[in-house]
Structure formats: C-alpha cells, structure tokens
PDB file of C-alpha atoms in Angstrom:
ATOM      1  CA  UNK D   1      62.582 -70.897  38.053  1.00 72.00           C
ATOM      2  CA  UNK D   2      61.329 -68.006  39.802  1.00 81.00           C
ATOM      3  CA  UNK D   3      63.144 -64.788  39.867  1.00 80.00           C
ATOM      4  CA  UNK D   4      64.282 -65.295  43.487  1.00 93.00           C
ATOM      5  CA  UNK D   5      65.626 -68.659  42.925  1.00 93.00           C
ATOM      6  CA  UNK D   6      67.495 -67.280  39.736  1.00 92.00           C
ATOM      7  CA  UNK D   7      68.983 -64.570  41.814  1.00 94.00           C
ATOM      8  CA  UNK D   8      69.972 -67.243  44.714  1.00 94.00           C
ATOM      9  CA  UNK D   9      71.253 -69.696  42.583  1.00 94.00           C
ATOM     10  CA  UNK D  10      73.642 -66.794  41.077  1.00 94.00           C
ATOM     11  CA  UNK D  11      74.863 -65.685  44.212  1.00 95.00           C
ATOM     12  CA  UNK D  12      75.339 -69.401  45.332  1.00 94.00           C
ATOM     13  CA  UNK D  13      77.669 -69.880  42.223  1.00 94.00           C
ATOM     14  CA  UNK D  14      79.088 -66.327  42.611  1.00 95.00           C
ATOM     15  CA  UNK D  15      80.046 -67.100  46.276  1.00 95.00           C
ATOM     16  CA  UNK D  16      81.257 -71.188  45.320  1.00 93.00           C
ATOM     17  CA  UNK D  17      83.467 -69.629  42.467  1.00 94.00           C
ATOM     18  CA  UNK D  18      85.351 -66.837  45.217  1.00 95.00           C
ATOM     19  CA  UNK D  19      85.549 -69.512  48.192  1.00 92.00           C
ATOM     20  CA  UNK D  20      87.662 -71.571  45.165  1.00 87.00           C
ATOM     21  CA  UNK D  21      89.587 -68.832  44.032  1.00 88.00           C
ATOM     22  CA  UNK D  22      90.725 -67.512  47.274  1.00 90.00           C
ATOM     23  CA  UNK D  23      91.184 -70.698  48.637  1.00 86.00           C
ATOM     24  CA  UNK D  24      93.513 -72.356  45.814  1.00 83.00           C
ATOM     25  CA  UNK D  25      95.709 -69.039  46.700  1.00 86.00           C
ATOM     26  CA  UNK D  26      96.092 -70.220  49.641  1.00 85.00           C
ATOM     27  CA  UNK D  27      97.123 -73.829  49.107  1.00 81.00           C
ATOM     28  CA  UNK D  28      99.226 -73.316  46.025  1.00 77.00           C
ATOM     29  CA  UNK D  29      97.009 -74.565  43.829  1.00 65.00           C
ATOM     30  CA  UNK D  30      96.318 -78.090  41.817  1.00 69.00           C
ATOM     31  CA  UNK D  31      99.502 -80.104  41.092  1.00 73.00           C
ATOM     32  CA  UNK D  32     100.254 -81.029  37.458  1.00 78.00           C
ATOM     33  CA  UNK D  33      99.850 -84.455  36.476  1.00 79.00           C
ATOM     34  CA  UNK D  34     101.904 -84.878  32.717  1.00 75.00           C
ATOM     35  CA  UNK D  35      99.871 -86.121  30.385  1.00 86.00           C
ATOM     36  CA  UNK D  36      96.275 -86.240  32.248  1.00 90.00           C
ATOM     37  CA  UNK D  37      93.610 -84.827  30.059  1.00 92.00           C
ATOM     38  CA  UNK D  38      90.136 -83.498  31.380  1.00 92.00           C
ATOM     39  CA  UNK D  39      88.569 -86.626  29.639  1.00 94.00           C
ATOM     40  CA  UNK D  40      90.952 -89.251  31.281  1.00 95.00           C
ATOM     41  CA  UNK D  41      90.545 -87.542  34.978  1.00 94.00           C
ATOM     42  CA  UNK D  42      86.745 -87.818  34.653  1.00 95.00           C
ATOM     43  CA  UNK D  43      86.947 -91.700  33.705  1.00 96.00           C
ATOM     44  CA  UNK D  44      89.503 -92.142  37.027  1.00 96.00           C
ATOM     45  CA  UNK D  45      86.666 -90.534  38.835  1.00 95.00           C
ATOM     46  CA  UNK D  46      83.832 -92.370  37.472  1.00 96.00           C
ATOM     47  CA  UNK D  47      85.986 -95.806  38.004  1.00 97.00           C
ATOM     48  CA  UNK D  48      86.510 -94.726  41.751  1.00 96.00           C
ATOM     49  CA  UNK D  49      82.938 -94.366  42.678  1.00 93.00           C
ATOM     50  CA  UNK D  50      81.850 -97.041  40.252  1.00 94.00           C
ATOM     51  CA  UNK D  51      84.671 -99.252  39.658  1.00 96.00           C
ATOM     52  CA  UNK D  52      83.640-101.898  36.974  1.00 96.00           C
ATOM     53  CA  UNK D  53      81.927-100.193  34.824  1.00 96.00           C
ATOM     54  CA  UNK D  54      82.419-101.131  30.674  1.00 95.00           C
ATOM     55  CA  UNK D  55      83.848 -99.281  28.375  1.00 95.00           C
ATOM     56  CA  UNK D  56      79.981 -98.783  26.743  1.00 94.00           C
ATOM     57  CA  UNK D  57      78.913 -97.338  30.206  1.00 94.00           C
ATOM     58  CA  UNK D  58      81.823 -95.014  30.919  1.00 96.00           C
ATOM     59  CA  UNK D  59      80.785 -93.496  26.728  1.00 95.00           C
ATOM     60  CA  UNK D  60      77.638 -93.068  27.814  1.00 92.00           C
ATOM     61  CA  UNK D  61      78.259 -91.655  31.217  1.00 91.00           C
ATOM     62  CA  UNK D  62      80.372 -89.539  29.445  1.00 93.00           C
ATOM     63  CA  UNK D  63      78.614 -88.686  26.007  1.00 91.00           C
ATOM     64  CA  UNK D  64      81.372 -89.799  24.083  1.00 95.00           C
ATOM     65  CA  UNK D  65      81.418 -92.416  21.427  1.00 95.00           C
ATOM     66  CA  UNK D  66      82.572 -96.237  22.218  1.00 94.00           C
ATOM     67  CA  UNK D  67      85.989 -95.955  19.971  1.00 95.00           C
ATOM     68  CA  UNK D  68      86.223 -92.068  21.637  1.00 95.00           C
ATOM     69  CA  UNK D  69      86.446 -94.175  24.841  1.00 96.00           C
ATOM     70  CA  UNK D  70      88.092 -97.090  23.785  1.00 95.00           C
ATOM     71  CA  UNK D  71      91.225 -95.025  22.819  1.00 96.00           C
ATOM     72  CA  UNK D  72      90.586 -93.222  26.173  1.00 96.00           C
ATOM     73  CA  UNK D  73      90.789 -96.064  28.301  1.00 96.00           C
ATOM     74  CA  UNK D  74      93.844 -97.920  26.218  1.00 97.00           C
ATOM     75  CA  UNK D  75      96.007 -94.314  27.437  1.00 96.00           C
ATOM     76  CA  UNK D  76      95.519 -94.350  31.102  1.00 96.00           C
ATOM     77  CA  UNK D  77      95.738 -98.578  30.990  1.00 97.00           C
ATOM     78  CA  UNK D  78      98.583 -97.560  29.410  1.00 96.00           C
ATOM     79  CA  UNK D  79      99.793 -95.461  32.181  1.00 95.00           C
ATOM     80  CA  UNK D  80      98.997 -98.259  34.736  1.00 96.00           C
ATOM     81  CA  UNK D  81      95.893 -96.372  36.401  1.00 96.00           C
ATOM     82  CA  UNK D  82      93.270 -98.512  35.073  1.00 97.00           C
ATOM     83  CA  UNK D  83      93.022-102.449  34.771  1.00 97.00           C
ATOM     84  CA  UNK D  84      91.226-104.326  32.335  1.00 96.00           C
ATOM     85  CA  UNK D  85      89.146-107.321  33.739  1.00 96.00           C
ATOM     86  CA  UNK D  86      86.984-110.009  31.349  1.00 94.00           C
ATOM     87  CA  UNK D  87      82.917-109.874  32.752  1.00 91.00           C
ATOM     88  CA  UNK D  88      82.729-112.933  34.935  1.00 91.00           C
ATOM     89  CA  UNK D  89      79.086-113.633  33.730  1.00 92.00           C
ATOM     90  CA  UNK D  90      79.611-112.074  29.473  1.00 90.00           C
ATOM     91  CA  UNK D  91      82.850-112.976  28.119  1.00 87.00           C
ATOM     92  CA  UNK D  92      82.403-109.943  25.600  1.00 89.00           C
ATOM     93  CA  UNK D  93      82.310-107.713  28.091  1.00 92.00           C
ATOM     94  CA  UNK D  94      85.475-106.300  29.572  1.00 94.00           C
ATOM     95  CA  UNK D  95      84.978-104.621  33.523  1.00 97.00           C
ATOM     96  CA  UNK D  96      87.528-101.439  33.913  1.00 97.00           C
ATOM     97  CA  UNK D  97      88.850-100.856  37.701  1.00 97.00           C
ATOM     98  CA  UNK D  98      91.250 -98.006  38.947  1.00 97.00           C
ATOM     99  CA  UNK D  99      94.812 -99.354  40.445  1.00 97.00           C
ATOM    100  CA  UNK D 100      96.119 -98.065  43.507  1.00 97.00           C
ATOM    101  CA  UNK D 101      98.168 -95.829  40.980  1.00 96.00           C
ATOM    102  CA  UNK D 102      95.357 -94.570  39.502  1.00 96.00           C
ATOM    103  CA  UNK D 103      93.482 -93.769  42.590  1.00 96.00           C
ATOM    104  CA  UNK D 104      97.119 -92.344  43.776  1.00 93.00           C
ATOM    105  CA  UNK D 105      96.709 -89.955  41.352  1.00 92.00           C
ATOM    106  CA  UNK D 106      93.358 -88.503  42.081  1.00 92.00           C
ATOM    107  CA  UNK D 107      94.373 -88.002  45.259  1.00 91.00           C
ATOM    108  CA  UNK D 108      96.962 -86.202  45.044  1.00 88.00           C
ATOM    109  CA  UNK D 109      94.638 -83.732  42.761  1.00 88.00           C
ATOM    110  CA  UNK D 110      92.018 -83.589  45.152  1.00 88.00           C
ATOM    111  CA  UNK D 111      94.437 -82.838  48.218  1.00 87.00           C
ATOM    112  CA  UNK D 112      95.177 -78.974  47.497  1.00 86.00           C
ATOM    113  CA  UNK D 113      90.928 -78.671  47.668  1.00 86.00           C
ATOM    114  CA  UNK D 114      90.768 -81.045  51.016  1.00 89.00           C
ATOM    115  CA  UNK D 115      93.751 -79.024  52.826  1.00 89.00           C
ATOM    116  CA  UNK D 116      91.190 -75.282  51.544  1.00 90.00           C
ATOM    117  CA  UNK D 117      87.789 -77.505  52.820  1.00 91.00           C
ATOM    118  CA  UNK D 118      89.622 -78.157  56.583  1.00 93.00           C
ATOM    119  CA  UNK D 119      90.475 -74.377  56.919  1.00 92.00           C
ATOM    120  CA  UNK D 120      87.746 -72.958  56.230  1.00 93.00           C
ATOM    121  CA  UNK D 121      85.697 -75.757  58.090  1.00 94.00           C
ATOM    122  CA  UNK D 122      87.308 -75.755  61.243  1.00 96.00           C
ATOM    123  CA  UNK D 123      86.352 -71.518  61.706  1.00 96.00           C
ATOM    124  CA  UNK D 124      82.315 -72.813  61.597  1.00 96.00           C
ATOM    125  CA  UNK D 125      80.272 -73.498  64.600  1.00 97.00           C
ATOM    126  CA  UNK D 126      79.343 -76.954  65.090  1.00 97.00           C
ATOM    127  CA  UNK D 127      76.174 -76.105  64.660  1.00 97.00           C
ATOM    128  CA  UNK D 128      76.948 -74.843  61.135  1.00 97.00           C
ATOM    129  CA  UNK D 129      79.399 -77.804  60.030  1.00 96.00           C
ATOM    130  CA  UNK D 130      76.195 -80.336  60.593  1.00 97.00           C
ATOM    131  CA  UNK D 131      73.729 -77.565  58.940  1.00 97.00           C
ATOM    132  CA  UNK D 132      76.186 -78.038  55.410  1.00 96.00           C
ATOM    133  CA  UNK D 133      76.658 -81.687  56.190  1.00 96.00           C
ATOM    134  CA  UNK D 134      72.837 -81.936  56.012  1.00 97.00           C
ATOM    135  CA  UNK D 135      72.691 -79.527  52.440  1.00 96.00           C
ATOM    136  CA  UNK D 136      75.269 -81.151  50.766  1.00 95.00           C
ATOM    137  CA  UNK D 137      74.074 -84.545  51.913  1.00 97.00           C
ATOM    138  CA  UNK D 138      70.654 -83.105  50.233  1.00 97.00           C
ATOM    139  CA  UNK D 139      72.510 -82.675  46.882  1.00 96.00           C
ATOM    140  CA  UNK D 140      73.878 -85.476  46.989  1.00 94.00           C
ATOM    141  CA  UNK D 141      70.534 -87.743  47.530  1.00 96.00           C
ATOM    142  CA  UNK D 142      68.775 -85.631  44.438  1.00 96.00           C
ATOM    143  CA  UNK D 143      72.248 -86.415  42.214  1.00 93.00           C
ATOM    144  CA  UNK D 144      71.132 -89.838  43.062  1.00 91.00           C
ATOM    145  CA  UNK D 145      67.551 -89.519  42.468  1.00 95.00           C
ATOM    146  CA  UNK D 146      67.790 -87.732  39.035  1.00 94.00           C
ATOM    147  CA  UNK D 147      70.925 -89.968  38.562  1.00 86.00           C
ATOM    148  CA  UNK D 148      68.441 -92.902  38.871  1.00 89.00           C
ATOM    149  CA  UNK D 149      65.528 -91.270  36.671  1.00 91.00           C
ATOM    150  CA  UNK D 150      67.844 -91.125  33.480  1.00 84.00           C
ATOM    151  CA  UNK D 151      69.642 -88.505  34.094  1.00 79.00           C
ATOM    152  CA  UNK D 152      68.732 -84.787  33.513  1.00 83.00           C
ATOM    153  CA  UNK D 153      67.582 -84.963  30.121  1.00 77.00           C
ATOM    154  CA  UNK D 154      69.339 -82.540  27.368  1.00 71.00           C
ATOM    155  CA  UNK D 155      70.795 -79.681  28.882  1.00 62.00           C
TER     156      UNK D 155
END
C-alpha cells in the first residue's frame, strides 16, 4: 500500500468512526437485547443473508470450532430465533434458518443506524446519494469477489 492510500484509508476510517459516534448521539443509541452475545448476533446475520447454511459452514465462516458452534446455535434455537431443518438431499446434515423472531431481533438492532443513515442522507445532493450508491455498491461486488476466491487469506 502506498503511502497515499495508507493515509486515505486512515482518514476514511477516522471520518466512518465520527459519522458513527455523532450519529448514535443522536438516535439514542443501540437497544439492548438480554442475553445476545457478539458471537450469536453474527450467526443471526450470517443466517439472514444466507439462510441454510450448516452448522460446519457457519464454524468456518466464523473461525470457530464445530462444538464452539454447536453450543452456539443450541442458545439462540433455544431462544426461538433460529430453526433447525434436516438437509433434504444428506440426512446428516442439519440446514439452520432465522425465524421471524430472530430476524425481529436484528432489526430492531439495526434500526437506531437506519434512522442516523436517512438523516444524514437526505442533506446530500442527488447527485451525491447515487455517487455513494455506486462506491458502496463497489465494496460490496469486491466482498463478493474475494468472498468467492477463499476469502482474504490470514489476516
């Protein structure tokens, strides 16, 4: 990385971390959820945009071990936001989903941080709004891409 990208991608985090900050001031911040750990939020997530997945996958999504996971996943089935389902086509396989309670609950983490997006959104030039829909978009297709490659390798 070259000395000017160093320096951008500092400011870029700089600037994300502030715009966060100010903005959670604003909405009051995150609302508590009892009993959800970082771990169990990041498997509802997963499950949302891949619903399905095993418990094997979610491990290794997640760089945990299998019985890591497996007690993971028994907690929040548990707390009725994931379903179990037997694999249609291997009968040793069991498919995880999110329920509607499950999902429930990620929204109503993720609504403090859609309220901060809107206002600061709706004071940008239209010309602006589809300039970051076009970046973020970006991100999003190299996620993908290196996503698709394996991953990012060791960090």
């Amino acid at each position: 990385m070259t000395p000017n990208r160093e320096e951008l991608t500092a400011r870029l985090g700089a600037a994300e971390a502030e715009v966060h900050a100010t903005a959670m001031r604003w909405v009051g911040g995150v609302q508590e959820v009892p009993d959800l750990t970082l771990r169990q939020l990041q498997v509802l997530a997963l499950l949302r945009t891949t619903p399905g997945m095993s418990g094997q996958d979610l491990a290794d999504a997640l760089g945990v071990s299998t019985s890591t996971m497996s007690g993971i996943v028994d907690r929040i089935v548990a707390k009725e936001w994931v379903e179990r389902e037997p694999d249609a086509t291997d009968r040793r396989r069991v498919l995880l989903h999110p329920t509607p309670e499950g999902l429930t609950v990620l929204a109503d983490l993720e609504t403090p941080g859609r309220r901060a997006r809107a206002l600061l959104v709706e004071r940008l030039e239209d010309s602006e709004l589809t300039e970051l829909c076009h970046l973020v978009e970006r991100l999003r297709d190299i996620a993908r891409q290196i996503d698709e490659a394996g991953g990012p390798g060791p960090a």
